[in-house]
Amino acid sequence: MKRRILAAVVAGLAVLVSAAPPAQAATSATFTPRTVTSPHDTQYVAALGSVELPMTATQTAYVYSTLRVNNASNTTLADNEVRCAGPGGWTKNEVLGQNVLITTADAPASLRDISVTTRFLVHPGAAGTVTCTTYLRSANLGPGNSTMRLVSGELKFADTSVGNTTAGTPPQADADTPAGRVIALNSADNTTREPATEIFETAPVTGLSVFGDMNLMACYPEPADYDCPVNEMTAKVTLFVNQWKADGTLCKSDASATVTAVVRRDVHHLVVPLNTHFTALTGNGCVPKFTFYVKTDWLSGSTGAAQISSGLLPDSTSSTAKHPAAMSHAFAVTY
């Protein structure tokens, strides 16, 4: 009798084990706080966390990564790079960042304790699992090593089903090539309208949440002796969203998301994030056709630039293998 009871228990456990659901891939990750030591002569590259998402061939997802750093012992580069890979060798890399200033710097607290958010859309165009990893890239801007504190951060798929255009593509404007592409800003070339989309059409929507994230650089081109004659650049950055009528004329325009940014020489490249909620109109010939772009106007100070793509970045600390990454970009999430 005891043997029969024991056998029944074992069989029951086997059923429970076989019925257990498969482990789910992580779609969000938080970053462990740590003190980071950054060298002067190369970039320190640290993987902070990864997420995975099984995707269909038509699916588009919204990736969101943010990190906060402070307590720098010297002015130190702090870049938030997200690298995604998927089926068929598909990859997508995005990076934004700036220098976090030394704790004792005579500067606003927002430049000594910074948060950098990198966000964009992924659309591999084939069925398979997409894996995205956040990397902290850092380097000491002075001789020797510097330290800074990674306070917090996270990586997640903020939306796993973003509406595509009727052409089946994500409503997004960004590019990682050619590597190192910048658009000069100065008194002679004082306006740029990139990144920008062509006119695209969606299914009928209530509206768009549009994002335009710029990396602006001060003192470009860099003097040979690194001595910038003017220590900051001032620029006005505006996110424009337009809706169009069936006859091709303008239905509605919104430029409410705007900021005047001051890019200090020691900050070097400043992240300027913008976001607006654009309510779509119907009637009077208005159709769900849209464009959006970021307009940057140089106002005063040093020469500067809008950074459209990074130079070739080392895959890991001291790596000879390198890759490009998109920088300034814009995209929309329909609702």
XYZ file of C-alpha atoms in Angstrom:
335
model
C 0.000 0.000 0.000
C 2.758 2.448 0.927
C 4.509 1.710 -2.383
C 1.292 2.447 -4.307
C 0.821 5.773 -2.480
C 4.433 6.782 -3.108
C 4.148 5.920 -6.804
C 0.991 7.999 -7.088
C 2.695 10.992 -5.464
C 5.677 10.717 -7.821
C 3.367 10.474 -10.836
C 1.427 13.525 -9.651
C 4.630 15.531 -9.285
C 5.676 14.519 -12.796
C 2.387 15.852 -14.167
C 2.865 19.140 -12.308
C 6.415 19.533 -13.584
C 5.441 18.806 -17.192
C 2.552 21.262 -16.948
C 4.769 24.130 -15.739
C 4.754 27.054 -18.224
C 7.995 27.771 -20.106
C 10.240 30.519 -18.762
C 9.436 33.902 -20.297
C 12.156 36.107 -21.788
C 12.702 39.325 -19.856
C 11.075 42.360 -21.488
C 12.436 44.761 -18.837
C 15.629 45.054 -16.812
C 16.848 47.397 -14.089
C 20.510 48.368 -13.771
C 22.534 47.630 -10.649
C 24.000 50.787 -9.068
C 27.790 50.821 -9.165
C 30.868 53.028 -9.179
C 32.378 53.156 -12.661
C 36.077 53.739 -13.295
C 36.753 55.307 -16.683
C 40.146 55.509 -18.434
C 41.464 58.450 -20.427
C 42.939 56.738 -23.486
C 39.995 54.502 -24.467
C 36.281 54.039 -23.872
C 35.135 51.829 -21.032
C 32.150 49.788 -22.247
C 29.875 47.960 -19.788
C 26.763 45.931 -20.604
C 24.106 46.910 -18.061
C 21.140 44.704 -18.972
C 19.310 42.941 -21.804
C 15.713 42.305 -22.894
C 14.203 39.922 -25.444
C 11.033 39.954 -27.508
C 9.751 37.363 -30.000
C 8.474 39.422 -32.954
C 6.517 38.763 -36.131
C 7.673 39.941 -39.542
C 5.315 42.943 -39.419
C 5.722 43.891 -35.745
C 7.278 47.137 -34.493
C 8.275 47.714 -30.856
C 9.308 50.766 -28.831
C 12.585 50.374 -26.919
C 13.267 52.634 -23.928
C 16.550 52.870 -21.994
C 17.469 55.399 -19.342
C 20.377 55.798 -16.943
C 21.374 58.308 -14.291
C 24.984 59.106 -13.351
C 26.594 61.590 -10.966
C 29.429 62.074 -8.451
C 32.113 62.347 -11.150
C 35.680 62.829 -9.905
C 36.487 64.525 -13.220
C 34.502 65.540 -16.290
C 33.575 62.176 -17.817
C 31.819 60.967 -20.954
C 28.549 59.149 -20.171
C 26.824 57.620 -23.191
C 23.710 55.430 -23.159
C 23.945 53.050 -26.112
C 21.339 50.406 -26.983
C 22.319 47.676 -29.435
C 19.625 45.372 -30.805
C 20.024 42.207 -32.875
C 17.421 39.978 -34.477
C 16.655 37.420 -37.170
C 18.752 37.158 -40.314
C 21.606 39.267 -38.941
C 19.402 42.357 -38.487
C 20.897 44.961 -36.114
C 20.019 48.432 -34.899
C 22.164 50.649 -32.679
C 21.271 53.992 -31.077
C 23.396 56.134 -28.756
C 22.884 59.433 -26.948
C 25.012 61.027 -24.277
C 26.975 63.901 -22.858
C 29.756 64.637 -20.399
C 28.809 64.546 -16.720
C 30.632 67.398 -14.995
C 32.826 67.022 -11.947
C 30.939 67.206 -8.661
C 32.651 70.478 -7.709
C 32.061 72.194 -11.069
C 30.568 75.677 -11.130
C 27.583 74.483 -13.147
C 23.874 73.735 -12.753
C 23.068 70.580 -10.810
C 21.473 69.137 -13.969
C 24.961 68.960 -15.555
C 26.559 67.299 -12.515
C 23.753 64.762 -11.986
C 22.485 63.719 -15.406
C 19.907 61.341 -16.846
C 20.299 60.142 -20.432
C 17.401 58.421 -22.203
C 17.761 56.552 -25.482
C 14.470 55.544 -27.112
C 13.556 54.376 -30.614
C 11.566 51.863 -32.676
C 12.724 48.408 -33.754
C 11.342 46.611 -36.808
C 13.463 43.656 -37.973
C 11.121 42.820 -40.861
C 11.357 39.069 -40.244
C 9.947 36.752 -37.613
C 12.277 35.927 -34.741
C 13.544 37.052 -31.358
C 14.982 40.546 -30.944
C 17.518 41.051 -28.157
C 18.454 44.569 -27.015
C 21.274 45.419 -24.607
C 22.106 48.725 -22.940
C 25.778 49.678 -22.745
C 27.290 52.454 -20.664
C 30.156 54.027 -22.591
C 32.481 56.270 -20.588
C 35.895 57.917 -20.740
C 37.798 60.329 -18.522
C 38.237 63.722 -20.169
C 41.424 64.368 -18.189
C 44.630 62.385 -17.592
C 44.496 59.106 -15.712
C 41.242 57.530 -14.539
C 38.026 59.084 -13.263
C 35.147 57.625 -11.288
C 31.425 58.312 -11.416
C 28.346 56.729 -9.898
C 25.779 54.852 -11.934
C 22.794 55.620 -9.701
C 19.965 53.825 -11.510
C 18.511 52.911 -14.857
C 16.299 50.577 -16.822
C 15.772 49.028 -20.242
C 12.384 47.876 -21.471
C 10.043 47.363 -24.371
C 7.721 50.257 -23.559
C 5.279 49.175 -26.292
C 5.431 45.831 -28.103
C 2.911 46.678 -30.834
C 3.466 50.112 -32.365
C 1.339 51.037 -35.381
C 3.215 51.023 -38.687
C 2.625 53.212 -41.699
C 0.406 51.801 -44.431
C 3.643 50.892 -46.239
C 4.425 48.524 -43.349
C 7.358 50.552 -42.014
C 7.792 52.246 -38.628
C 7.160 56.019 -38.497
C 10.766 56.875 -37.708
C 13.615 59.035 -39.033
C 17.147 58.055 -38.095
C 20.349 56.789 -39.696
C 23.635 55.312 -38.505
C 25.471 55.873 -41.776
C 27.645 57.434 -42.850
C 29.437 57.021 -39.535
C 30.334 60.292 -37.835
C 27.859 62.432 -39.775
C 27.344 65.866 -38.249
C 25.546 68.947 -39.558
C 27.423 72.162 -38.850
C 25.612 75.005 -37.061
C 26.985 78.538 -37.130
C 26.095 82.088 -38.117
C 26.303 81.234 -41.830
C 24.655 77.782 -41.680
C 22.236 78.505 -38.885
C 19.352 76.067 -39.464
C 18.933 72.357 -39.987
C 15.732 70.346 -40.388
C 16.979 66.874 -39.612
C 16.003 64.233 -38.705
C 12.882 64.360 -40.885
C 10.361 61.975 -42.416
C 8.789 61.990 -45.839
C 4.967 62.122 -45.901
C 3.620 58.829 -44.579
C 0.113 57.461 -44.151
C -1.348 55.470 -41.260
C -4.618 53.712 -40.579
C -7.131 56.135 -39.026
C -5.741 57.156 -35.619
C -6.699 59.403 -32.721
C -3.239 60.911 -32.753
C 0.526 60.527 -32.567
C 2.947 60.739 -29.672
C 5.984 62.124 -31.468
C 9.526 62.119 -30.096
C 12.496 64.119 -31.367
C 15.789 63.554 -29.530
C 18.834 65.580 -30.570
C 22.503 65.435 -29.633
C 23.960 68.914 -30.087
C 27.684 69.603 -30.027
C 29.486 72.797 -29.047
C 32.756 74.027 -30.548
C 32.659 72.220 -33.882
C 34.963 71.844 -35.691
C 37.320 71.198 -32.790
C 40.373 73.519 -32.805
C 43.692 71.694 -33.188
C 44.792 72.917 -29.751
C 41.378 72.084 -28.152
C 41.109 75.748 -27.116
C 37.609 76.824 -28.069
C 37.451 80.630 -28.377
C 33.839 80.705 -27.138
C 32.791 78.330 -24.376
C 29.162 77.654 -25.232
C 26.639 77.525 -28.063
C 22.968 78.500 -27.809
C 20.429 76.907 -30.136
C 16.657 76.677 -30.374
C 15.314 73.168 -30.979
C 11.711 72.648 -32.153
C 9.764 69.505 -32.990
C 7.370 70.070 -35.918
C 4.451 67.716 -36.627
C 2.248 68.201 -39.682
C -0.959 66.559 -40.921
C -1.992 66.795 -44.572
C -5.183 66.918 -46.611
C -6.044 64.538 -49.438
C -5.220 67.266 -51.968
C -1.689 67.657 -50.539
C -2.260 70.942 -48.703
C -1.589 71.421 -45.015
C -4.295 70.343 -42.578
C -2.635 71.103 -39.235
C 0.812 71.966 -37.869
C 2.147 71.791 -34.307
C 5.430 73.305 -33.093
C 4.602 73.500 -29.397
C 7.500 71.284 -28.271
C 10.483 73.634 -28.248
C 13.455 74.445 -26.035
C 16.360 76.878 -26.103
C 19.465 74.817 -25.279
C 22.834 76.042 -24.059
C 25.625 73.594 -24.890
C 28.695 74.246 -22.745
C 32.162 73.451 -24.067
C 32.889 71.099 -21.144
C 29.580 69.251 -21.658
C 30.608 68.938 -25.328
C 27.504 67.108 -26.641
C 24.168 67.742 -24.975
C 21.041 65.588 -25.201
C 17.932 67.630 -26.053
C 14.780 65.445 -25.826
C 11.395 66.611 -27.127
C 7.944 65.007 -27.133
C 4.489 66.164 -28.163
C 1.011 64.619 -28.372
C -0.527 65.473 -31.709
C -4.304 65.004 -32.071
C -5.272 64.029 -35.610
C -8.096 65.861 -37.368
C -10.847 64.449 -39.572
C -13.142 66.249 -41.963
C -12.395 69.258 -44.153
C -10.270 67.056 -46.383
C -7.864 66.013 -43.597
C -6.553 62.439 -43.917
C -4.140 60.373 -41.771
C -1.035 61.535 -43.624
C 1.752 63.058 -41.543
C 5.305 64.362 -41.487
C 7.528 65.354 -38.598
C 11.002 66.786 -38.229
C 13.287 68.539 -35.746
C 14.371 72.087 -36.589
C 17.521 73.385 -34.916
C 18.364 77.082 -35.136
C 21.823 78.304 -34.137
C 21.360 81.490 -32.094
C 24.721 82.548 -30.680
C 28.073 81.549 -29.226
C 30.535 79.024 -30.585
C 30.162 77.117 -33.794
C 28.453 73.785 -33.222
C 26.724 70.847 -34.841
C 23.840 68.414 -34.743
C 25.228 64.901 -34.367
C 23.270 62.596 -36.684
C 25.391 59.462 -36.281
C 28.315 58.421 -34.139
C 31.786 57.626 -35.322
C 32.730 53.952 -35.294
C 32.433 52.774 -31.688
C 34.465 49.934 -30.146
C 32.290 46.891 -29.486
C 33.806 46.496 -26.014
C 36.574 48.022 -23.909
C 39.810 48.047 -25.966
C 38.076 46.196 -28.825
C 39.393 46.531 -32.368
C 35.950 45.526 -33.717
C 33.755 48.606 -34.188
C 30.236 49.528 -35.240
C 28.210 52.667 -36.120
C 25.194 53.956 -34.176
C 22.433 56.437 -34.920
C 22.283 59.507 -32.685
C 19.750 62.293 -33.317
C 16.451 60.703 -34.322
C 12.671 61.123 -34.322
C 9.783 58.655 -34.244
C 6.068 58.400 -33.515
C 3.797 56.059 -31.561
C 0.194 56.096 -32.788
C -2.787 56.036 -30.431
